mmCIF file of C-alpha atoms and ligand atoms in Angstrom:
data_model
loop_
_atom_site.group_PDB
_atom_site.id
_atom_site.type_symbol
_atom_site.label_atom_id
_atom_site.label_comp_id
_atom_site.label_asym_id
_atom_site.label_seq_id
_atom_site.Cartn_x
_atom_site.Cartn_y
_atom_site.Cartn_z
ATOM 1 C CA MET A 1 -76.826 -49.939 -54.461
ATOM 2 C CA LYS A 2 -73.205 -50.030 -53.412
ATOM 3 C CA ARG A 3 -72.824 -46.309 -53.926
ATOM 4 C CA LEU A 4 -75.981 -45.696 -51.974
ATOM 5 C CA LEU A 5 -74.699 -47.819 -49.118
ATOM 6 C CA ILE A 6 -71.348 -46.023 -49.022
ATOM 7 C CA GLY A 7 -73.161 -42.702 -49.145
ATOM 8 C CA THR A 8 -75.363 -43.668 -46.236
ATOM 9 C CA LEU A 9 -72.398 -44.980 -44.251
ATOM 10 C CA THR A 10 -70.408 -41.811 -44.812
ATOM 11 C CA ALA A 11 -73.345 -39.692 -43.759
ATOM 12 C CA ALA A 12 -73.832 -41.814 -40.671
ATOM 13 C CA LEU A 13 -70.160 -41.631 -39.739
ATOM 14 C CA LEU A 14 -69.986 -37.911 -40.334
ATOM 15 C CA GLY A 15 -73.237 -37.410 -38.490
ATOM 16 C CA SER A 16 -72.093 -39.362 -35.477
ATOM 17 C CA THR A 17 -68.756 -37.573 -35.324
ATOM 18 C CA LEU A 18 -70.412 -34.184 -35.542
ATOM 19 C CA GLY A 19 -73.145 -35.288 -33.178
ATOM 20 C CA LEU A 20 -70.656 -36.405 -30.585
ATOM 21 C CA GLY A 21 -68.718 -33.156 -30.765
ATOM 22 C CA HIS A 22 -71.892 -31.199 -30.443
ATOM 23 C CA ALA A 23 -73.181 -33.246 -27.513
ATOM 24 C CA GLN A 24 -69.919 -32.745 -25.663
ATOM 25 C CA ALA A 25 -69.864 -29.036 -26.218
ATOM 26 C CA ALA A 26 -73.492 -28.583 -25.230
ATOM 27 C CA ASP A 27 -73.578 -30.968 -22.353
ATOM 28 C CA ASP A 28 -70.268 -32.228 -20.993
ATOM 29 C CA ILE A 29 -71.832 -34.305 -18.259
ATOM 30 C CA ARG A 30 -74.663 -36.628 -19.146
ATOM 31 C CA PRO A 31 -76.858 -38.397 -16.608
ATOM 32 C CA ARG A 32 -75.320 -41.827 -16.063
ATOM 33 C CA MET A 33 -75.636 -44.769 -13.726
ATOM 34 C CA ILE A 34 -72.316 -46.300 -12.739
ATOM 35 C CA ARG A 35 -72.295 -49.744 -11.143
ATOM 36 C CA PHE A 36 -69.292 -50.025 -8.818
ATOM 37 C CA GLY A 37 -68.628 -53.494 -7.383
ATOM 38 C CA TYR A 38 -66.301 -54.715 -4.636
ATOM 39 C CA GLY A 39 -65.653 -57.856 -2.634
ATOM 40 C CA LEU A 40 -65.605 -56.851 1.029
ATOM 41 C CA ASN A 41 -68.628 -55.686 3.027
ATOM 42 C CA GLU A 42 -69.880 -52.121 3.520
ATOM 43 C CA ASP A 43 -68.248 -51.829 6.949
ATOM 44 C CA SER A 44 -64.763 -52.467 5.596
ATOM 45 C CA ASN A 45 -62.090 -50.004 4.542
ATOM 46 C CA GLN A 46 -62.971 -50.989 0.964
ATOM 47 C CA GLY A 47 -66.665 -50.281 1.536
ATOM 48 C CA ARG A 48 -66.019 -46.920 3.183
ATOM 49 C CA ALA A 49 -63.796 -45.819 0.314
ATOM 50 C CA ALA A 50 -66.341 -46.950 -2.288
ATOM 51 C CA LYS A 51 -68.971 -44.838 -0.533
ATOM 52 C CA LEU A 52 -66.667 -41.825 -0.491
ATOM 53 C CA LEU A 53 -65.895 -42.300 -4.182
ATOM 54 C CA ALA A 54 -69.615 -42.339 -4.973
ATOM 55 C CA GLU A 55 -70.202 -39.168 -2.948
ATOM 56 C CA GLU A 56 -67.305 -37.333 -4.577
ATOM 57 C CA ILE A 57 -68.491 -38.225 -8.071
ATOM 58 C CA ALA A 58 -72.047 -37.128 -7.282
ATOM 59 C CA LYS A 59 -70.817 -33.843 -5.826
ATOM 60 C CA ALA A 60 -68.468 -32.995 -8.678
ATOM 61 C CA SER A 61 -71.028 -33.835 -11.357
ATOM 62 C CA GLY A 62 -73.931 -32.004 -9.762
ATOM 63 C CA GLY A 63 -75.674 -35.330 -9.219
ATOM 64 C CA LYS A 64 -75.582 -36.317 -12.885
ATOM 65 C CA LEU A 65 -73.124 -39.169 -12.455
ATOM 66 C CA LYS A 66 -74.725 -41.588 -10.012
ATOM 67 C CA VAL A 67 -72.545 -44.336 -8.585
ATOM 68 C CA ARG A 68 -74.359 -47.342 -7.173
ATOM 69 C CA THR A 69 -72.037 -49.373 -4.976
ATOM 70 C CA PHE A 70 -72.376 -53.159 -4.666
ATOM 71 C CA GLY A 71 -70.391 -54.723 -1.809
ATOM 72 C CA SER A 72 -69.865 -58.295 -0.576
ATOM 73 C CA ALA A 73 -69.230 -59.546 -4.101
ATOM 74 C CA SER A 74 -72.945 -59.146 -4.865
ATOM 75 C CA LEU A 75 -72.009 -58.524 -8.511
ATOM 76 C CA GLY A 76 -69.631 -61.512 -8.421
ATOM 77 C CA SER A 77 -66.073 -62.398 -7.464
ATOM 78 C CA ASP A 78 -63.193 -60.174 -8.601
ATOM 79 C CA ASP A 79 -62.755 -62.404 -11.680
ATOM 80 C CA GLN A 80 -66.405 -62.292 -12.634
ATOM 81 C CA MET A 81 -66.546 -58.517 -12.256
ATOM 82 C CA GLN A 82 -63.394 -58.045 -14.346
ATOM 83 C CA ASN A 83 -65.051 -59.967 -17.147
ATOM 84 C CA ALA A 84 -68.243 -57.927 -16.801
ATOM 85 C CA LEU A 85 -66.146 -54.761 -17.143
ATOM 86 C CA ILE A 86 -64.378 -56.092 -20.215
ATOM 87 C CA GLY A 87 -67.709 -56.995 -21.806
ATOM 88 C CA GLY A 88 -69.259 -53.652 -20.855
ATOM 89 C CA ALA A 89 -71.957 -55.128 -18.588
ATOM 90 C CA GLN A 90 -70.564 -53.311 -15.528
ATOM 91 C CA GLU A 91 -68.825 -49.938 -15.349
ATOM 92 C CA MET A 92 -66.402 -49.970 -12.392
ATOM 93 C CA MET A 93 -64.944 -52.046 -9.557
ATOM 94 C CA VAL A 94 -62.170 -52.268 -7.015
ATOM 95 C CA GLY A 95 -60.376 -55.516 -6.301
ATOM 96 C CA SER A 96 -57.045 -57.132 -5.696
ATOM 97 C CA THR A 97 -54.316 -56.712 -8.312
ATOM 98 C CA ALA A 98 -53.534 -60.392 -7.644
ATOM 99 C CA THR A 99 -56.794 -61.461 -9.269
ATOM 100 C CA LEU A 100 -55.849 -59.603 -12.482
ATOM 101 C CA VAL A 101 -52.763 -61.689 -13.215
ATOM 102 C CA GLY A 102 -54.688 -64.031 -15.553
ATOM 103 C CA ILE A 103 -55.602 -60.997 -17.676
ATOM 104 C CA THR A 104 -52.446 -58.900 -17.332
ATOM 105 C CA PRO A 105 -49.457 -61.043 -16.242
ATOM 106 C CA GLU A 106 -47.418 -57.929 -15.313
ATOM 107 C CA MET A 107 -49.691 -57.445 -12.289
ATOM 108 C CA ALA A 108 -47.886 -60.399 -10.665
ATOM 109 C CA VAL A 109 -44.994 -58.132 -9.790
ATOM 110 C CA TRP A 110 -46.994 -56.842 -6.782
ATOM 111 C CA ASP A 111 -47.217 -60.406 -5.464
ATOM 112 C CA THR A 112 -43.456 -60.678 -4.965
ATOM 113 C CA PRO A 113 -43.051 -61.862 -1.360
ATOM 114 C CA PHE A 114 -41.471 -59.218 0.905
ATOM 115 C CA LEU A 115 -41.180 -56.654 -1.925
ATOM 116 C CA PHE A 116 -42.125 -53.712 0.298
ATOM 117 C CA SER A 117 -41.368 -53.177 3.954
ATOM 118 C CA ASP A 118 -43.539 -50.155 4.698
ATOM 119 C CA PRO A 119 -46.680 -48.678 3.169
ATOM 120 C CA HIS A 120 -45.117 -45.363 2.164
ATOM 121 C CA GLN A 121 -42.561 -47.200 0.095
ATOM 122 C CA ALA A 122 -45.459 -49.002 -1.624
ATOM 123 C CA ASP A 123 -47.228 -45.665 -2.295
ATOM 124 C CA GLN A 124 -44.211 -44.242 -4.035
ATOM 125 C CA VAL A 125 -43.697 -47.199 -6.332
ATOM 126 C CA LEU A 126 -47.391 -47.768 -7.075
ATOM 127 C CA ASP A 127 -48.103 -44.070 -7.729
ATOM 128 C CA GLY A 128 -44.842 -43.582 -9.623
ATOM 129 C CA PRO A 129 -44.085 -44.210 -13.316
ATOM 130 C CA VAL A 130 -43.648 -47.983 -13.087
ATOM 131 C CA GLY A 131 -46.944 -48.372 -11.236
ATOM 132 C CA ARG A 132 -48.675 -46.379 -13.959
ATOM 133 C CA GLN A 133 -46.906 -48.335 -16.715
ATOM 134 C CA ILE A 134 -48.207 -51.638 -15.319
ATOM 135 C CA MET A 135 -51.680 -50.180 -14.880
ATOM 136 C CA ASN A 136 -51.716 -49.025 -18.497
ATOM 137 C CA LYS A 137 -51.118 -52.622 -19.620
ATOM 138 C CA LEU A 138 -54.746 -53.294 -18.723
ATOM 139 C CA GLU A 139 -55.998 -51.188 -21.641
ATOM 140 C CA GLU A 140 -55.137 -53.700 -24.325
ATOM 141 C CA LYS A 141 -57.359 -56.161 -22.419
ATOM 142 C CA GLY A 142 -60.363 -53.868 -22.206
ATOM 143 C CA LEU A 143 -59.840 -52.374 -18.763
ATOM 144 C CA VAL A 144 -58.781 -48.919 -17.600
ATOM 145 C CA GLY A 145 -56.750 -48.745 -14.378
ATOM 146 C CA LEU A 146 -57.391 -45.565 -12.403
ATOM 147 C CA VAL A 147 -55.609 -45.751 -9.044
ATOM 148 C CA TYR A 148 -54.198 -48.184 -6.519
ATOM 149 C CA TRP A 149 -55.809 -48.331 -3.096
ATOM 150 C CA GLU A 150 -54.319 -50.083 -0.076
ATOM 151 C CA ASN A 151 -55.362 -53.578 0.895
ATOM 152 C CA GLY A 152 -52.268 -53.905 3.081
ATOM 153 C CA PHE A 153 -49.658 -56.226 4.519
ATOM 154 C CA ARG A 154 -50.913 -59.778 4.721
ATOM 155 C CA ASN A 155 -50.811 -62.006 7.787
ATOM 156 C CA VAL A 156 -51.713 -65.640 8.303
ATOM 157 C CA THR A 157 -54.657 -66.946 10.329
ATOM 158 C CA ASN A 158 -55.647 -70.557 10.893
ATOM 159 C CA SER A 159 -57.488 -72.803 13.281
ATOM 160 C CA THR A 160 -54.867 -75.518 13.721
ATOM 161 C CA ARG A 161 -51.838 -73.968 15.459
ATOM 162 C CA PRO A 162 -49.878 -70.726 15.705
ATOM 163 C CA ILE A 163 -47.340 -70.370 12.902
ATOM 164 C CA GLU A 164 -44.177 -69.736 14.910
ATOM 165 C CA LYS A 165 -41.656 -71.357 12.616
ATOM 166 C CA LEU A 166 -41.461 -72.396 8.982
ATOM 167 C CA GLU A 167 -42.309 -76.031 9.803
ATOM 168 C CA ASP A 168 -45.637 -74.988 11.328
ATOM 169 C CA PHE A 169 -47.007 -74.507 7.808
ATOM 170 C CA ASP A 170 -46.684 -78.247 7.192
ATOM 171 C CA GLY A 171 -49.955 -79.675 5.954
ATOM 172 C CA ILE A 172 -52.033 -76.589 6.810
ATOM 173 C CA LYS A 173 -54.793 -76.202 4.222
ATOM 174 C CA LEU A 174 -54.424 -72.542 3.443
ATOM 175 C CA ARG A 175 -56.727 -70.606 1.158
ATOM 176 C CA VAL A 176 -54.773 -68.348 -1.206
ATOM 177 C CA MET A 177 -55.866 -65.918 -3.902
ATOM 178 C CA PRO A 178 -56.260 -67.730 -7.247
ATOM 179 C CA ASN A 179 -52.849 -66.773 -8.575
ATOM 180 C CA PRO A 180 -49.685 -68.796 -9.372
ATOM 181 C CA VAL A 181 -47.334 -66.696 -7.209
ATOM 182 C CA PHE A 182 -49.468 -67.093 -4.091
ATOM 183 C CA ILE A 183 -49.937 -70.803 -4.727
ATOM 184 C CA ASP A 184 -46.189 -71.330 -5.199
ATOM 185 C CA THR A 185 -45.183 -69.178 -2.222
ATOM 186 C CA PHE A 186 -47.263 -71.182 0.229
ATOM 187 C CA LYS A 187 -46.554 -74.562 -1.338
ATOM 188 C CA LEU A 188 -42.852 -73.837 -1.017
ATOM 189 C CA MET A 189 -43.303 -73.020 2.656
ATOM 190 C CA GLY A 190 -45.003 -76.378 3.187
ATOM 191 C CA ALA A 191 -48.694 -75.454 3.290
ATOM 192 C CA ASN A 192 -51.372 -77.107 1.237
ATOM 193 C CA ALA A 193 -52.304 -74.023 -0.814
ATOM 194 C CA VAL A 194 -55.945 -73.965 -1.954
ATOM 195 C CA PRO A 195 -56.874 -71.218 -4.457
ATOM 196 C CA LEU A 196 -60.367 -69.839 -3.832
ATOM 197 C CA PRO A 197 -62.139 -66.569 -4.642
ATOM 198 C CA PHE A 198 -62.587 -64.284 -1.634
ATOM 199 C CA SER A 199 -66.369 -64.534 -1.914
ATOM 200 C CA GLU A 200 -66.176 -68.217 -0.913
ATOM 201 C CA LEU A 201 -63.664 -67.776 1.874
ATOM 202 C CA PHE A 202 -65.770 -67.274 5.001
ATOM 203 C CA THR A 203 -67.851 -70.384 4.294
ATOM 204 C CA ALA A 204 -64.735 -72.406 3.486
ATOM 205 C CA LEU A 205 -63.271 -71.456 6.880
ATOM 206 C CA GLU A 206 -66.539 -72.044 8.690
ATOM 207 C CA THR A 207 -67.055 -75.507 7.205
ATOM 208 C CA GLU A 208 -63.337 -76.272 7.678
ATOM 209 C CA ALA A 209 -62.903 -76.954 3.995
ATOM 210 C CA VAL A 210 -59.689 -74.996 4.641
ATOM 211 C CA ASP A 211 -57.786 -74.444 7.908
ATOM 212 C CA GLY A 212 -56.570 -70.930 7.286
ATOM 213 C CA GLN A 213 -56.073 -67.927 5.050
ATOM 214 C CA GLU A 214 -53.958 -64.787 4.795
ATOM 215 C CA ASN A 215 -55.143 -61.179 4.614
ATOM 216 C CA PRO A 216 -54.447 -57.815 6.241
ATOM 217 C CA TYR A 217 -55.682 -57.157 9.827
ATOM 218 C CA ASN A 218 -58.403 -54.868 8.465
ATOM 219 C CA THR A 219 -59.994 -57.644 6.438
ATOM 220 C CA ILE A 220 -59.643 -60.250 9.208
ATOM 221 C CA LEU A 221 -61.601 -57.819 11.376
ATOM 222 C CA SER A 222 -64.216 -56.522 8.913
ATOM 223 C CA SER A 223 -64.943 -59.973 7.478
ATOM 224 C CA LYS A 224 -65.207 -61.402 11.005
ATOM 225 C CA PHE A 225 -62.701 -64.156 10.360
ATOM 226 C CA TYR A 226 -62.057 -64.117 14.128
ATOM 227 C CA GLU A 227 -65.346 -66.008 14.465
ATOM 228 C CA VAL A 228 -63.895 -68.988 12.615
ATOM 229 C CA GLN A 229 -60.118 -68.633 13.154
ATOM 230 C CA LYS A 230 -58.179 -69.041 16.392
ATOM 231 C CA PHE A 231 -54.590 -68.116 15.548
ATOM 232 C CA LEU A 232 -53.170 -65.009 13.939
ATOM 233 C CA SER A 233 -49.471 -65.070 13.092
ATOM 234 C CA VAL A 234 -47.794 -61.818 12.133
ATOM 235 C CA THR A 235 -45.807 -62.590 8.979
ATOM 236 C CA ASN A 236 -46.293 -59.429 6.852
ATOM 237 C CA HIS A 237 -45.228 -61.659 3.950
ATOM 238 C CA VAL A 238 -46.502 -59.403 1.175
ATOM 239 C CA TYR A 239 -48.100 -55.995 0.605
ATOM 240 C CA SER A 240 -51.335 -56.203 -1.403
ATOM 241 C CA PRO A 241 -52.633 -53.302 -3.463
ATOM 242 C CA TRP A 242 -56.222 -52.943 -4.592
ATOM 243 C CA ILE A 243 -56.843 -51.367 -7.960
ATOM 244 C CA VAL A 244 -59.807 -49.322 -9.127
ATOM 245 C CA THR A 245 -60.700 -50.220 -12.694
ATOM 246 C CA ALA A 246 -63.259 -49.165 -15.291
ATOM 247 C CA SER A 247 -64.657 -50.875 -18.360
ATOM 248 C CA LYS A 248 -62.687 -49.498 -21.322
ATOM 249 C CA ARG A 249 -65.678 -49.880 -23.617
ATOM 250 C CA TRP A 250 -67.671 -47.656 -21.319
ATOM 251 C CA TRP A 251 -64.816 -45.273 -20.376
ATOM 252 C CA ASP A 252 -64.047 -44.475 -24.009
ATOM 253 C CA GLY A 253 -67.600 -43.224 -24.439
ATOM 254 C CA LEU A 254 -67.296 -40.667 -21.638
ATOM 255 C CA SER A 255 -66.508 -37.020 -22.223
ATOM 256 C CA GLN A 256 -63.180 -35.705 -20.983
ATOM 257 C CA THR A 257 -65.008 -33.807 -18.267
ATOM 258 C CA GLU A 258 -66.664 -36.985 -17.056
ATOM 259 C CA GLN A 259 -63.386 -38.906 -17.105
ATOM 260 C CA GLY A 260 -61.701 -36.072 -15.211
ATOM 261 C CA ILE A 261 -64.370 -36.055 -12.504
ATOM 262 C CA ILE A 262 -64.120 -39.808 -11.988
ATOM 263 C CA MET A 263 -60.323 -39.809 -11.973
ATOM 264 C CA ALA A 264 -60.131 -36.962 -9.449
ATOM 265 C CA ALA A 265 -62.659 -38.702 -7.185
ATOM 266 C CA ALA A 266 -60.729 -41.992 -7.404
ATOM 267 C CA GLU A 267 -57.552 -40.167 -6.315
ATOM 268 C CA LYS A 268 -59.292 -38.391 -3.486
ATOM 269 C CA ALA A 269 -60.814 -41.664 -2.300
ATOM 270 C CA ARG A 270 -57.372 -43.287 -2.596
ATOM 271 C CA ASP A 271 -55.745 -40.791 -0.249
ATOM 272 C CA ALA A 272 -58.578 -41.071 2.256
ATOM 273 C CA GLU A 273 -58.645 -44.857 1.947
ATOM 274 C CA ARG A 274 -54.946 -45.195 2.699
ATOM 275 C CA GLU A 275 -55.275 -43.002 5.774
ATOM 276 C CA ASP A 276 -58.344 -44.868 6.957
ATOM 277 C CA THR A 277 -56.734 -48.262 6.337
ATOM 278 C CA ARG A 278 -53.560 -47.354 8.241
ATOM 279 C CA ARG A 279 -55.503 -45.925 11.147
ATOM 280 C CA GLU A 280 -57.690 -49.026 11.307
ATOM 281 C CA ALA A 281 -54.729 -51.411 10.954
ATOM 282 C CA SER A 282 -52.995 -49.804 13.922
ATOM 283 C CA GLN A 283 -55.987 -50.621 16.140
ATOM 284 C CA ALA A 284 -57.126 -53.854 14.539
ATOM 285 C CA LEU A 285 -54.679 -56.138 16.299
ATOM 286 C CA ALA A 286 -55.997 -55.139 19.722
ATOM 287 C CA ALA A 287 -59.560 -55.550 18.463
ATOM 288 C CA LEU A 288 -58.791 -59.026 17.137
ATOM 289 C CA LYS A 289 -57.296 -60.034 20.494
ATOM 290 C CA GLU A 290 -60.447 -58.773 22.199
ATOM 291 C CA HIS A 291 -62.423 -61.018 19.880
ATOM 292 C CA GLY A 292 -60.420 -63.935 21.259
ATOM 293 C CA MET A 293 -57.745 -64.453 18.622
ATOM 294 C CA GLN A 294 -54.400 -65.695 19.844
ATOM 295 C CA VAL A 295 -51.771 -63.489 18.205
ATOM 296 C CA ASN A 296 -48.086 -64.316 17.832
ATOM 297 C CA GLU A 297 -45.237 -62.329 16.303
ATOM 298 C CA VAL A 298 -43.007 -64.470 14.114
ATOM 299 C CA SER A 299 -39.331 -63.979 15.014
ATOM 300 C CA PRO A 300 -37.038 -62.246 12.484
ATOM 301 C CA GLU A 301 -35.021 -65.446 12.273
ATOM 302 C CA GLN A 302 -38.078 -67.468 11.236
ATOM 303 C CA ILE A 303 -39.195 -64.744 8.819
ATOM 304 C CA ARG A 304 -35.761 -64.998 7.218
ATOM 305 C CA ARG A 305 -36.201 -68.768 6.856
ATOM 306 C CA MET A 306 -39.664 -68.320 5.297
ATOM 307 C CA ARG A 307 -38.314 -65.714 2.939
ATOM 308 C CA GLU A 308 -35.496 -67.991 1.828
ATOM 309 C CA ARG A 309 -37.827 -70.929 1.344
ATOM 310 C CA ALA A 310 -40.210 -68.816 -0.754
ATOM 311 C CA GLN A 311 -37.339 -67.526 -2.922
ATOM 312 C CA PRO A 312 -38.171 -69.734 -5.950
ATOM 313 C CA ALA A 313 -41.602 -68.054 -6.155
ATOM 314 C CA ILE A 314 -39.710 -64.991 -7.342
ATOM 315 C CA GLN A 315 -38.930 -66.957 -10.499
ATOM 316 C CA THR A 316 -42.680 -67.430 -10.958
ATOM 317 C CA VAL A 317 -43.027 -63.646 -10.785
ATOM 318 C CA ILE A 318 -40.208 -63.113 -13.288
ATOM 319 C CA ASP A 319 -41.716 -65.676 -15.689
ATOM 320 C CA SER A 320 -44.952 -63.705 -15.537
ATOM 321 C CA VAL A 321 -43.643 -60.130 -15.771
ATOM 322 C CA GLY A 322 -40.243 -60.432 -17.473
ATOM 323 C CA GLN A 323 -36.828 -59.814 -15.949
ATOM 324 C CA GLU A 324 -36.627 -56.201 -17.085
ATOM 325 C CA LEU A 325 -39.857 -55.060 -15.444
ATOM 326 C CA PHE A 326 -39.050 -57.053 -12.331
ATOM 327 C CA ASP A 327 -35.656 -55.343 -12.006
ATOM 328 C CA GLN A 328 -37.236 -51.954 -12.612
ATOM 329 C CA VAL A 329 -39.780 -52.458 -9.820
ATOM 330 C CA ARG A 330 -37.094 -53.771 -7.471
ATOM 331 C CA ALA A 331 -34.931 -50.722 -8.195
ATOM 332 C CA GLU A 332 -37.857 -48.349 -7.588
ATOM 333 C CA ALA A 333 -38.629 -50.151 -4.338
ATOM 334 C CA GLU A 334 -35.025 -49.771 -3.179
ATOM 335 C CA LYS A 335 -35.032 -46.100 -4.089
ATOM 336 C CA ALA A 336 -38.219 -45.571 -2.095
ATOM 337 C CA GLU A 337 -36.903 -47.370 0.968
ATOM 338 C CA ARG A 338 -36.581 -45.223 4.040
HETATM 339 C C1 TK8 B 401 -61.617 -58.619 -2.083
HETATM 340 C C2 TK8 B 401 -60.284 -59.333 -2.284
HETATM 341 C C3 TK8 B 401 -59.476 -59.354 -0.994
HETATM 342 C C4 TK8 B 401 -58.138 -60.075 -1.175
HETATM 343 C C5 TK8 B 401 -58.326 -61.589 -1.128
HETATM 344 O O1 TK8 B 401 -62.351 -58.643 -3.249
HETATM 345 O O2 TK8 B 401 -58.919 -62.139 -2.061
HETATM 346 O O3 TK8 B 401 -57.876 -62.223 -0.182
HETATM 347 O O4 TK8 B 401 -57.245 -59.701 -0.170
HETATM 348 O O5 TK8 B 401 -59.254 -58.040 -0.582
HETATM 349 O O6 TK8 B 401 -59.574 -58.672 -3.295
#
């Protein structure tokens, strides 16, 4: 009985190995449906890039790899989608690196307040070896990181008062991404930081469950936060990357050709997304003013005060990522400074 079982197992193993090799040689690209989820709506920079990614994959695979995109968190919040990817119930997504910190603590390094001062500096560090190293950490948790896209520099909106000086944060109920560094940063500056998934944000602002939030101009515009927020204060307190991820369970079952097609499309969409995002950001401020938002620039002196006050949040980053990695990222950022 035992021998029979072993014999059957060996045959099955051998058969599947040979079968796989044969299938790949005969047909490198199999018809597949890829569910790609994201949090913003279709008319956002995130939505446009997701659409481009889907088109590129269809083109390069002769229509065999079909990407179905699901915007507006219709497959769930970033957290829920990450878990679906890990379990193999969903194939791909794009979302904030900040929402991955619970899974891969090293991701918190990108949440360091004022780490980058211009987007090209961010590109170099994210696309360089240390960016890749951090991305690769996802694999042991069941995710494959493909590329970083740009979310952008974050600015504060609220419906109480313009944030002109550090003290203006006092008592403002500010939604932050569910992540210890963001919570600490805004608590330190005096706000009442409320962690909430992005998918609940518009309603929370509308019902005044929170007074404000922080996100790049693009998102404030595409998510129509101007309908429920009066003041926009230009703080540029942190640069946020998005990251395109795949389910490792699913990815490992793809042929090399299929992986190559998806990776190349993700890179192409990345380059286009960054261009699109920067173009849109440069016009978004005027658009937001037209929609009635009152915009104020925060003076360099007050930015310096905010930065100093938020300093202890850097320890939260270091506790999460380790001193060595933190120093490495800082050094890369300095090198990439223009
Ligand atoms: C979209 C989010 C969003 C992020 C946030 O899924 O949560 O505020 O900036 O872009 O990832």
